[in-house]
XYZ file of C-alpha atoms in Angstrom:
629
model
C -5.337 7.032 21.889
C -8.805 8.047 20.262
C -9.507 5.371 17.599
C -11.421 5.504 15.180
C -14.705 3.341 14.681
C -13.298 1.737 11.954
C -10.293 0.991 13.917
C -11.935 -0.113 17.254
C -13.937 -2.549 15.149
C -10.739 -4.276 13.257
C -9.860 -4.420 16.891
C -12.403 -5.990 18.268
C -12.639 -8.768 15.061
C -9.189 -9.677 15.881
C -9.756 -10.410 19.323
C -13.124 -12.060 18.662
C -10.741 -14.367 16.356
C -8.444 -15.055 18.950
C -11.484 -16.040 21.583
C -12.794 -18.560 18.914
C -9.909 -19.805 17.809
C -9.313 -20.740 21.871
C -12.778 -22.184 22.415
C -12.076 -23.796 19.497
C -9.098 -25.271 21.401
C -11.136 -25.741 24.267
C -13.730 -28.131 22.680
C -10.527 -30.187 20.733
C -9.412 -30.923 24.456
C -12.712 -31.918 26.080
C -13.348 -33.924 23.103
C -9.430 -35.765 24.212
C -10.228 -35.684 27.362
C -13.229 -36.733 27.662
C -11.818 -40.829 27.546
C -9.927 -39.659 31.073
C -12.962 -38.251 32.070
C -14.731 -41.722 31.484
C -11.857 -43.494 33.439
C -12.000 -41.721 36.257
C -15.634 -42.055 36.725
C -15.866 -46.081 36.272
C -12.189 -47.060 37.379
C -11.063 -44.642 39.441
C -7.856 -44.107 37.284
C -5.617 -41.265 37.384
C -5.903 -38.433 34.724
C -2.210 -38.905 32.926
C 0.637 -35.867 33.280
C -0.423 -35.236 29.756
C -3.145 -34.582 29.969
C -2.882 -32.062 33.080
C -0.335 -30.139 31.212
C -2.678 -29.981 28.192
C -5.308 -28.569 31.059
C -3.205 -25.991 32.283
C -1.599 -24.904 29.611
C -5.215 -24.195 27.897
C -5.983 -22.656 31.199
C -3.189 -20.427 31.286
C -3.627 -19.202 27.509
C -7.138 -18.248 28.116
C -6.361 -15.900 31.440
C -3.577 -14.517 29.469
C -5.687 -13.729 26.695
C -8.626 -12.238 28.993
C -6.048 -10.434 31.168
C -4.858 -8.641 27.777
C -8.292 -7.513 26.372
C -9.358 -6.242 30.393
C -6.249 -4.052 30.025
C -7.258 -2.356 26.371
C -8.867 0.838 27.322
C -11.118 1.223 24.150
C -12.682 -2.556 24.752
C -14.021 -1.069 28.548
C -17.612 -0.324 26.721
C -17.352 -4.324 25.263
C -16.433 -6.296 27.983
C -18.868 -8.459 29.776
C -20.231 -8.126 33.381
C -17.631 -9.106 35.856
C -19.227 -12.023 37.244
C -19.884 -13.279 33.422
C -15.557 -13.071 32.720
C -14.748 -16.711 33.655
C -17.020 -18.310 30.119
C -14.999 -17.646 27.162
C -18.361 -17.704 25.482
C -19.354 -14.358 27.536
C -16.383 -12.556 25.908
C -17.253 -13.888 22.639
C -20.879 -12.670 22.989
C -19.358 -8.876 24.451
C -16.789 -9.049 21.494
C -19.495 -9.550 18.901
C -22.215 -7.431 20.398
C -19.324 -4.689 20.451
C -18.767 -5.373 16.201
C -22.295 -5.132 15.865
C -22.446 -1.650 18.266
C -19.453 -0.330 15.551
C -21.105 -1.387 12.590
C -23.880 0.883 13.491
C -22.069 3.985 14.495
C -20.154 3.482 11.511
C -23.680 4.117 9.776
C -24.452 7.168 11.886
C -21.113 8.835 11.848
C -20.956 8.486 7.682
C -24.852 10.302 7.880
C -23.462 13.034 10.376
C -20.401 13.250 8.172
C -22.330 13.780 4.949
C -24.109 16.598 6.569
C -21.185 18.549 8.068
C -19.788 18.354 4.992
C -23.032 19.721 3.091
C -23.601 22.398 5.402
C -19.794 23.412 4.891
C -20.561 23.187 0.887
C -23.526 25.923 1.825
C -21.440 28.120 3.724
C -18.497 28.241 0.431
C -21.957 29.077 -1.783
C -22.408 32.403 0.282
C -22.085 35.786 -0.372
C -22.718 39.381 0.858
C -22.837 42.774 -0.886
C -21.040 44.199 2.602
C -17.724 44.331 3.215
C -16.656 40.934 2.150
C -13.607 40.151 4.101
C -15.040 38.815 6.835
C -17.591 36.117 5.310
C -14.599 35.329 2.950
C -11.947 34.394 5.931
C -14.596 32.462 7.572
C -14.933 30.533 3.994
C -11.219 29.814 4.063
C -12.024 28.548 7.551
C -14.308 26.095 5.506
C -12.974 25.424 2.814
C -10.142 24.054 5.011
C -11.761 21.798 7.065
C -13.703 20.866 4.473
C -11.256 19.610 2.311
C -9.153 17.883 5.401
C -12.167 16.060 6.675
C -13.379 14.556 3.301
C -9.494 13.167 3.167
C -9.892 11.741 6.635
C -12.892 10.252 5.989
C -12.423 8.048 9.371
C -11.532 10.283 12.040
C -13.961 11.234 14.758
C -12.609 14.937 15.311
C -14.930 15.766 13.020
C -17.345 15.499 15.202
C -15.162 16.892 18.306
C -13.804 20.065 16.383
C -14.772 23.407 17.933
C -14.302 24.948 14.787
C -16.805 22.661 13.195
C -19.428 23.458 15.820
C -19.208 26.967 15.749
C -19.413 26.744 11.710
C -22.975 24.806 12.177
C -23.727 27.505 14.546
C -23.427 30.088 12.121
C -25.205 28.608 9.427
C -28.169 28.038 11.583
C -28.340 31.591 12.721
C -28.642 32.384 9.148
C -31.628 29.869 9.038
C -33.182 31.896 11.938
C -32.720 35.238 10.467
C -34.714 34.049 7.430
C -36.918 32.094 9.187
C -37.715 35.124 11.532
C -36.541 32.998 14.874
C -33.764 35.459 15.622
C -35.367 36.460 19.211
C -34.916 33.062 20.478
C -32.642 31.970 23.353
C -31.112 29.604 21.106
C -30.235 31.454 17.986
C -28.885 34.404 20.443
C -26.682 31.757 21.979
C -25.248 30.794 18.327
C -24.692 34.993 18.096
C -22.561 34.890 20.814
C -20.640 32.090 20.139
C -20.359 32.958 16.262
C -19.062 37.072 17.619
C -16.504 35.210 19.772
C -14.825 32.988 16.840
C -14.715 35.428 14.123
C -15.726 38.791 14.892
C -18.123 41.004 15.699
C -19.088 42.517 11.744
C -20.222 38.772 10.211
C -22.183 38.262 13.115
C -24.065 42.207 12.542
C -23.894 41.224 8.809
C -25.408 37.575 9.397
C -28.141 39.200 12.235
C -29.392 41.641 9.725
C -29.923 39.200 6.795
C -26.556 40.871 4.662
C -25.441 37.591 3.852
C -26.991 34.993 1.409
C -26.850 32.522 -1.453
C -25.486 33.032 -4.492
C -28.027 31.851 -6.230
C -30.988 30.839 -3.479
C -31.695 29.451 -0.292
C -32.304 25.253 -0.380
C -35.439 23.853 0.209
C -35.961 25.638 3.926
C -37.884 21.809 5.503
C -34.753 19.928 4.156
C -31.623 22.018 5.546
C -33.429 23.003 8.635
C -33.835 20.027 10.088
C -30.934 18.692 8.774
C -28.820 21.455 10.544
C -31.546 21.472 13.803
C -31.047 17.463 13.661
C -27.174 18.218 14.108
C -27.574 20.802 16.926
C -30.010 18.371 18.799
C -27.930 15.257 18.368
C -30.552 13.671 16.446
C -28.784 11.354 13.753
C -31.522 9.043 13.087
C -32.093 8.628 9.186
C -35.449 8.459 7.380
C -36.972 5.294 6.377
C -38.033 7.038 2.391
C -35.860 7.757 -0.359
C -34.966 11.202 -1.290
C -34.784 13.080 -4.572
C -31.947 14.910 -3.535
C -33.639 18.511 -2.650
C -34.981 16.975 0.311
C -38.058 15.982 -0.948
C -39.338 12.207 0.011
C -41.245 10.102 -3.132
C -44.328 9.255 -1.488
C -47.486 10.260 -0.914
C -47.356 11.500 2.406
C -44.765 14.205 2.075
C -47.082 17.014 2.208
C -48.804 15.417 5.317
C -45.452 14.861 7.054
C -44.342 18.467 6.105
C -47.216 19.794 7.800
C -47.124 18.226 10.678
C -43.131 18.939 10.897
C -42.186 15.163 11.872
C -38.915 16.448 12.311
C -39.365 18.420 14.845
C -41.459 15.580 16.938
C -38.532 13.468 16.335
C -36.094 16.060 17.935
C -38.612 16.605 20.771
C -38.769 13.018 21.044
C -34.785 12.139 21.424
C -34.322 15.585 23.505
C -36.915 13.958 25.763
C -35.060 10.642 26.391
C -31.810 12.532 26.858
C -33.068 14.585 29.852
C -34.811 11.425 31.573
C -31.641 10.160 31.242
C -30.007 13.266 32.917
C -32.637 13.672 35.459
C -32.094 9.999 36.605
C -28.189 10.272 36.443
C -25.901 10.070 39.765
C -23.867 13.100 38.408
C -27.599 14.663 38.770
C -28.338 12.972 41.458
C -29.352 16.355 43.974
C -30.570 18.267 41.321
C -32.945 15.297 39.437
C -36.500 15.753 39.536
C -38.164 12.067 39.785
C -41.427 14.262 38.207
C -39.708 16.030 35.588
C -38.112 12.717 34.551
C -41.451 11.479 34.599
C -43.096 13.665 32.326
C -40.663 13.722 29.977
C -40.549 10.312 29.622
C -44.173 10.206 28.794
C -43.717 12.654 26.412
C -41.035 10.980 24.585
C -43.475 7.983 24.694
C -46.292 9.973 23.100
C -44.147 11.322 20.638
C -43.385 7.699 19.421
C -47.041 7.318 19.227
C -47.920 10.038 17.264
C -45.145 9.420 14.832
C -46.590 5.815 13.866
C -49.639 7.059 13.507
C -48.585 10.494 11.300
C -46.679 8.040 9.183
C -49.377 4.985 9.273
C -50.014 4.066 5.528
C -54.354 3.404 6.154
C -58.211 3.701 4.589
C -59.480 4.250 7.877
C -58.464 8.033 7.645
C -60.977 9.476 10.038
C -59.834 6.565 12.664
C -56.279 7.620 11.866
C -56.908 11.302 12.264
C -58.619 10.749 15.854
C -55.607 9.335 16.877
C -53.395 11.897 16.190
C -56.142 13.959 17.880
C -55.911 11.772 20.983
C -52.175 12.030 20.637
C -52.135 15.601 20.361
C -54.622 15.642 23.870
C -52.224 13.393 25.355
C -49.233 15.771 24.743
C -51.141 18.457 25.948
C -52.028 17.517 29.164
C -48.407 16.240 29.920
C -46.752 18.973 28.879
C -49.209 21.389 31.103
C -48.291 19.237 33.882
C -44.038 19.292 33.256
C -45.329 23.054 33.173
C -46.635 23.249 36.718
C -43.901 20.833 37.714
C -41.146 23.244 36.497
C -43.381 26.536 37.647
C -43.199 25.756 41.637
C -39.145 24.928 41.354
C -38.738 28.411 39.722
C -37.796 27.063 36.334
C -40.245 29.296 33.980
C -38.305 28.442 30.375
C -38.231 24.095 30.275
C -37.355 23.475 26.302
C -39.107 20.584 25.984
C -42.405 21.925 27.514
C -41.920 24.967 25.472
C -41.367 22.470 22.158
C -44.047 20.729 22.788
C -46.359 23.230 23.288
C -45.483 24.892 19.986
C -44.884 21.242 18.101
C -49.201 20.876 19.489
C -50.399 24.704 18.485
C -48.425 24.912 14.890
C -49.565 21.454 13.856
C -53.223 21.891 15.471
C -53.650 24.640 13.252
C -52.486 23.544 10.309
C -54.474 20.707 10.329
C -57.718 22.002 11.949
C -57.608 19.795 15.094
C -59.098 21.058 18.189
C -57.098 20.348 20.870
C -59.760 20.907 24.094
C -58.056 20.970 27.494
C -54.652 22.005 28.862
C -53.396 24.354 25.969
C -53.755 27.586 28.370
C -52.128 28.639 31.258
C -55.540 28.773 32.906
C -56.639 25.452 32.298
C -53.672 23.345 34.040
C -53.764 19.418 33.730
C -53.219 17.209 36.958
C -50.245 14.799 37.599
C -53.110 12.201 38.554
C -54.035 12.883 34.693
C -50.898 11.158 33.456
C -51.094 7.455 35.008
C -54.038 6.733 32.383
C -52.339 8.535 30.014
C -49.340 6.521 30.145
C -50.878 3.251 30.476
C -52.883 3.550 27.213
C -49.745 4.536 25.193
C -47.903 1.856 26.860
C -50.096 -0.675 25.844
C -50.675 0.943 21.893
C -46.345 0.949 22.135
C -46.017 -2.652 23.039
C -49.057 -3.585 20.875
C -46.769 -2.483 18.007
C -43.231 -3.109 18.996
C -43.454 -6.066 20.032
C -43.867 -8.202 16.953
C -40.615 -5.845 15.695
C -38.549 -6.894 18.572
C -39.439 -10.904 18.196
C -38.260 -10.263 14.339
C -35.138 -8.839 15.337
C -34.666 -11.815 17.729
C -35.500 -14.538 14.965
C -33.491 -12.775 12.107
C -30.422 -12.977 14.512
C -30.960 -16.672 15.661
C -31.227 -17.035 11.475
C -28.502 -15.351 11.498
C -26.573 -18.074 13.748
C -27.257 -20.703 11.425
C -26.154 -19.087 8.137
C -22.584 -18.457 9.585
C -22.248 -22.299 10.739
C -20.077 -24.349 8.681
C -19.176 -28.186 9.908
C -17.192 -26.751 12.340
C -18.174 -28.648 16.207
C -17.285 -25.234 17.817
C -18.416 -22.771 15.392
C -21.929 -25.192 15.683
C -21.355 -25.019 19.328
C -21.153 -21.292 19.625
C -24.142 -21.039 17.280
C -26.102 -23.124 19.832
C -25.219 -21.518 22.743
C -26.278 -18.132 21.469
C -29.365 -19.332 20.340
C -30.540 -20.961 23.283
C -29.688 -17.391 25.011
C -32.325 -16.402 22.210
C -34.661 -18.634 22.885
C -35.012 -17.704 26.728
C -35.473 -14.463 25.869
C -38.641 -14.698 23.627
C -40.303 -17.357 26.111
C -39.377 -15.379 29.567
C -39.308 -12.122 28.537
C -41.381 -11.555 25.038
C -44.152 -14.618 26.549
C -44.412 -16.445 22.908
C -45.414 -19.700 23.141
C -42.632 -22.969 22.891
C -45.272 -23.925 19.944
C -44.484 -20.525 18.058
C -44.393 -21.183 14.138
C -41.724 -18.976 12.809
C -39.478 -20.015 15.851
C -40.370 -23.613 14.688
C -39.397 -22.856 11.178
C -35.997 -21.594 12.169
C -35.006 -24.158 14.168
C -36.493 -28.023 12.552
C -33.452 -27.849 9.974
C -30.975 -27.662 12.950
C -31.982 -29.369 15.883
C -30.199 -32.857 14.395
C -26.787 -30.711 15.042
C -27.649 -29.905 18.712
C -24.268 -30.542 20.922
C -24.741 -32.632 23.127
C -22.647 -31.016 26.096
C -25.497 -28.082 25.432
C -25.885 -26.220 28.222
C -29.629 -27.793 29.737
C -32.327 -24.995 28.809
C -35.963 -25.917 30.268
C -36.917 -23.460 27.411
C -34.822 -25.339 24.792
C -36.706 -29.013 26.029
C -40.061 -26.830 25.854
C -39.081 -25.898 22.364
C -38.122 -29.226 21.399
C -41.041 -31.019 22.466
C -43.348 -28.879 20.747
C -41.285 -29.621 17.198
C -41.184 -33.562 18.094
C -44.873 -32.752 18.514
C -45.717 -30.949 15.452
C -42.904 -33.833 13.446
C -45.149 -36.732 14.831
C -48.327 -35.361 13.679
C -46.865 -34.420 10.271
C -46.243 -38.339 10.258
C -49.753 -39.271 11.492
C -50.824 -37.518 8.284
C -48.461 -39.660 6.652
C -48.862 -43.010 8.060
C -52.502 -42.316 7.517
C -52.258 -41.485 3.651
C -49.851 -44.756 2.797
C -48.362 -47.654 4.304
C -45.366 -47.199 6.660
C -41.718 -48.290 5.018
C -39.726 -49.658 7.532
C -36.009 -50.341 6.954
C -34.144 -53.684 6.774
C -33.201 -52.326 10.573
C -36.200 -52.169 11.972
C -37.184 -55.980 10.765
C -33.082 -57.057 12.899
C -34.472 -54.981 15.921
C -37.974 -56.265 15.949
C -36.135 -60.032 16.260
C -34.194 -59.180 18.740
C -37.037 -57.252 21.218
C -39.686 -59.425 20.153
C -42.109 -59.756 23.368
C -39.837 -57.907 25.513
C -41.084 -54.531 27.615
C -38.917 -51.529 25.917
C -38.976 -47.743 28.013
C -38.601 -44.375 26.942
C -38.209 -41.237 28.633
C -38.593 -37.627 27.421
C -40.954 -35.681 24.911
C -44.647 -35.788 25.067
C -46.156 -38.935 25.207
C -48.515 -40.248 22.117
C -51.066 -42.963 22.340
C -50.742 -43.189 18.057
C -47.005 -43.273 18.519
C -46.477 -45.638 21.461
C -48.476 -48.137 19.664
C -46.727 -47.725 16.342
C -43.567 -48.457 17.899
C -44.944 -51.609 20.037
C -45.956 -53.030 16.637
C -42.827 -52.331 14.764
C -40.659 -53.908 16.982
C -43.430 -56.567 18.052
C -42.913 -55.667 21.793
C -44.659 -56.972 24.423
C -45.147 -53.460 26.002
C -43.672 -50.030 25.219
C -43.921 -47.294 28.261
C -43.226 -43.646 27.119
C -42.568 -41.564 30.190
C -42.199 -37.687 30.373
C -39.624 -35.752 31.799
C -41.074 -33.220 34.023
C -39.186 -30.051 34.246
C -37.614 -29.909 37.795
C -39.014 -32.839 39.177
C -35.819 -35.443 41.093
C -34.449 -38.045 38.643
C -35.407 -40.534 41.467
C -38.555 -41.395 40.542
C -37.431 -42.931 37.358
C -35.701 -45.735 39.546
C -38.193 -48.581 39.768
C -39.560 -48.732 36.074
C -36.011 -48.510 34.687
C -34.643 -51.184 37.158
C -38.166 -53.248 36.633
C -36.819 -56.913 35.876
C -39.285 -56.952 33.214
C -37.897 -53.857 31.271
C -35.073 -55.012 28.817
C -33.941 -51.861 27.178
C -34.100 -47.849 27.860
C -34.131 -45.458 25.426
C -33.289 -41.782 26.542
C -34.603 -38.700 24.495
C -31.340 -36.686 25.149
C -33.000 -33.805 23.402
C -36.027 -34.055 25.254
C -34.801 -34.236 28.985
C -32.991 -31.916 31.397
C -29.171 -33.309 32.404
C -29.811 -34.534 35.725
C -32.841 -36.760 34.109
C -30.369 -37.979 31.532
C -27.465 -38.795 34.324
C -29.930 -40.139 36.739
C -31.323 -42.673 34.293
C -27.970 -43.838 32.589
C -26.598 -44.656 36.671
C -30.019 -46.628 37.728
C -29.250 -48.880 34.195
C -25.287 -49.097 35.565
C -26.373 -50.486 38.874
C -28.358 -53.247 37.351
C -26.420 -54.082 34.279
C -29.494 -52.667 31.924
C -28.432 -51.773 28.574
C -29.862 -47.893 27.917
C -29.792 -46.024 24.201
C -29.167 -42.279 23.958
C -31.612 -41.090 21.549
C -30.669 -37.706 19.454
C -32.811 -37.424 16.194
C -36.389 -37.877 17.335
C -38.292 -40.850 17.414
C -38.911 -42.379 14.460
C -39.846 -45.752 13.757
C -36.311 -46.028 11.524
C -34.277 -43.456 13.293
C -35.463 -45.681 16.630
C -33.914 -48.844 14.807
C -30.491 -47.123 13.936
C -29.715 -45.715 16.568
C -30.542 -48.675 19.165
C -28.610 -50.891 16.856
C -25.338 -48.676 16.351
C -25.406 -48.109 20.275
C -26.408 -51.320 21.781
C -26.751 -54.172 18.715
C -24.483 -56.620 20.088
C -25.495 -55.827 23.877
C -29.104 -57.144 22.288
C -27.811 -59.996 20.735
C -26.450 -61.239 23.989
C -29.489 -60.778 25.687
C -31.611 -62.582 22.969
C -29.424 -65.852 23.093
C -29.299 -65.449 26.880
C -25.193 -65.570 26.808
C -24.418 -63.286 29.471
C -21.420 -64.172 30.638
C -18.723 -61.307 31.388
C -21.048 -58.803 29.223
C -21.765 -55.380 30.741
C -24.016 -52.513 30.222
């Protein structure tokens, strides 16, 4: 069944419902079963019947449900990688990724739409002085479709009708007649095709200019490259408003006009469509690794000349050098596709040929001299492109770049805003932004310490789940906010007094001269002494958990005799640090304190008290009879 967009996507949020609503399950039962969990670890007790069947059953529901969405032909695009099936957090990730994918050829299919059904509204506004019959059945042809597709104003055979291609086709070879591009291989192709629907006299009457508008022809920069943006596939909408007629409000217009920034666009996507051919198994005996090559530099070039045609700057003479430099660079690799394509016998390529006339039309009309490579007598060399390509490169990433670590920290915003006090809904939010988060350290190389990142996370980190999957990227994260928190509260403790709670005053009694540890975080001189002298220890040790390194070599300080109490950053250290520690306290009865929410002084005193007040009371009386840790 061919779906619709619109339909695929109601799809798809049903499912994704489904998949929550079963993690959701998921975390209820870990949550129940986590007191088993805890038996069977210190008592060695048998997990009940119950709560087996619970297991199973939850087990059962989720293969179901994956079994089901494997089977639905239009989720094939969605689903995850096979080895990633067995996390029902995967699927949710495909299942939302695929929403997103709809909502945005939702947006391109209602801008191709708009512009079938404009170019149809052209072709009713015709009229010839011949003999009209023909022009007026093809206008019935029209007028039909025209009026069924703007009732169906979700079905994707609009863009799949024959009929509607070979109407585009026609209107364009009237754009080619007046534009005087009739000899071309293209606009012959659109003869033949337009003969063979409806007849050999509109295609003689269209070919020899016979048939026009009523009144005039639209604003030729506007409907051409609407109608060429069509034919190439190119459904990419401009950034500036229109008037209506085509025409953008700004400045630039007549610069962009002039330089025909559609075209470069077209050339640009054409580009990336035969690299993508050229490298294809289907092509795989006929693919040129060369050709592929050049034409992904020139799709690369094109991208550079477009920011710099459309770069809003005082420095105009720097600006127009670079489009000069651009321009050179286009030159030479287009000379070299030419060679390329001249010893395998293929004289005609479409992109060379486009941009070779994109260079010598807009070269002109702007009074550029282009110097090398725009003759057939002055070829460029392959060895040319390497240093071609690696200064475009670096301009490219120089500029996209900062746009992709937006996108990245508008979705991880994103995240948060849809997080209620749900546990999974905050789990799921975690989860995908830790998958964020690994991607801007490992793959875009910003810093743990980066500000915006920062920003976005200092409101949240309090919620972090605790069954988290561990993240070395997460703790490097982390660290740097506790870092940047405890010298806000230098600044602080520097400008006024510390006020301690009525907690801090019960703790400080009960660890008074006694040797406290802490693992995880950075450790700070200004901070370990501010704690010593809170809780008027004896000794405070802060020790950091390095990334990797065995859990063993916490043993002897947390099982010194001397050491009455450890507190572990959970935040701050990896898993096995955190399960390492708590066992070495087990074995010698030492009472430990998970830590959440950062290390301050009164956060420090409510959380040791809620976890381990009584266990400290004990210890401070010396009553230790039948009392374990």
């Amino acid at each position: 069944m061919n779906y619709s967009t619109v339909q695929l996507k109601h799809q798809l949020e049903e499912s994704l419902l489904q998949l929550r609503e079963l993690f959701q399950q998921g975390v209820s039962f870990s949550e129940s079963f986590n007191e088993e969990m805890n038996a069977i670890r210190e008592q060695g007790r048998l997990v009940s019947a119950s709560g087996r069947r619970e297991l199973v059953q939850w087990c059962d529901e989720f293969q179901l449900l994956i079994a089901e969405l494997e089977e639905v032909e239009s989720f094939q695009e969605f689903l995850p990688a096979e080895e990633d099936r067995m996390e029902l957090k995967n699927w949710i990730k495909a299942l939302t990724d695929g929403i997103e994918i709809c909502n945005r050829r939702k947006k391109k299919e209602q801008s191709e739409r708009r512009q079938i059904l404009d170019i149809l509204d052209s072709i009713l506004d015709l009229h010839t002085e011949m003999d009209p019959v023909p022009l007026e059945e093809l206008q019935l042809h029209a007028a039909r479709l025209r009026s069924h597709w703007e009732y169906d104003q979700e079905s994707r055979m609009i863009f799949e009708c024959d009929e509607t291609g070979v109407l585009r086709d026609f209107w364009q070879l009237l754009l080619d007649i007046r534009d005087g591009d009739y000899n071309d291989p293209e606009s012959l192709e659109r003869a033949v095709r337009v003969n063979d629907r409806y007849g050999l006299i509109i295609t003689l009457q269209a070919t020899r200019g016979q048939i026009q508008p009523k009144e005039e022809w639209r604003d030729s920069s506007s409907v051409a490259d609407m109608v060429r943006e069509l034919h190439f596939g190119n459904h990419n909408q401009s950034d500036n408003p229109s008037n209506g007629n085509g025409h953008p409000h700004n400045e630039n217009a007549a610069q962009e006009d002039s330089f025909g920034l559609a075209s470069l666009e077209t050339l640009r996507d054409q580009s990336w469509a035969r690299v993508k051919w050229e490298t294809s198994a289907e092509n795989q005996v006929n693919g040129s690794p060369q050709v592929a090559m050049c034409l992904e530099l020139i799709g690369k070039i094109a991208d550079f000349l477009l920011h710099h045609l459309r770069e809003e700057t005082r420095d105009v003479k720097g600006q127009e050098e670079q489009i000069r430099k651009g321009m050179q660079y286009l030159a030479t690799t287009q000379s070299v596709l030419h060679q390329i394509q001249k010893k395998a016998g293929v004289l005609d390529d479409p992109e060379q040929i486009a941009a070779f006339r994109w260079i010598e039309r807009s070269a002109a009309a702007q009074k550029l001299y282009i110097g090398r490579h725009m003759r057939i007598q002055d070829p460029a060399q392959i060895s040319q492109l390497p240093k071609i390509k690696q200064k475009v490169e670096g301009f490219l990433e120089k500029i996209h770049k900062p746009q992709r670590i937006k996108e990245v920290l508008n979705r991880i915003e994103s995240y948060f805003s849809a997080v209620g006090d749900d546990a999974s809904q905050i789990s799921y939010a975690w989860e995908s932004v830790v998958q964020e988060i690994d991607h801007l350290l490992d793959h875009e190389k910003i810093p743990p310490s980066h500000k915006q990142l920062r920003e976005l996370l200092i409101g949240h980190i309090d919620l972090i789940p605790e069954h988290l999957n561990e993240s070395v990227n997460l703790q490097k994260v982390l660290s740097e906010i506790h870092r940047y928190l405890s010298n806000c509260e230098y600044e602080k403790i520097e400008s006024s007094p510390p006020e301690y709670s009525e907690e801090v005053e019960v703790l400080a009694q009960l660890l008074r001269d006694r040797k406290v540890l802490m693992v995880g975080g950075s450790p700070r001189p200004l901070t370990e002494e501010k704690i010593r002298e809170a809780f008027q220890l004896q000794e405070f040790v802060w020790k950091e958990a390095v990334v990797h390194s065995p859990a063993i070599q916490y043993q002897s300080i947390v099982q010194d005799p001397e050491v009455t109490l450890v507190l572990v950053l959970i935040k701050l250290v990896g898993h096995g640090h955190s399960e390492g520690i708590r066992q070495y306290c087990r074995e010698v009865d030492k009472p430990y304190v998970l830590i959440p929410s950062g290390y301050g002084i009164n956060h420090l005193a409510h959380d040791i008290l809620k976890q381990r007040g009584e266990d400290l009371k004990v210890i401070s009386t010396g009553n230790y009879e039948d009392q374990q840790f």
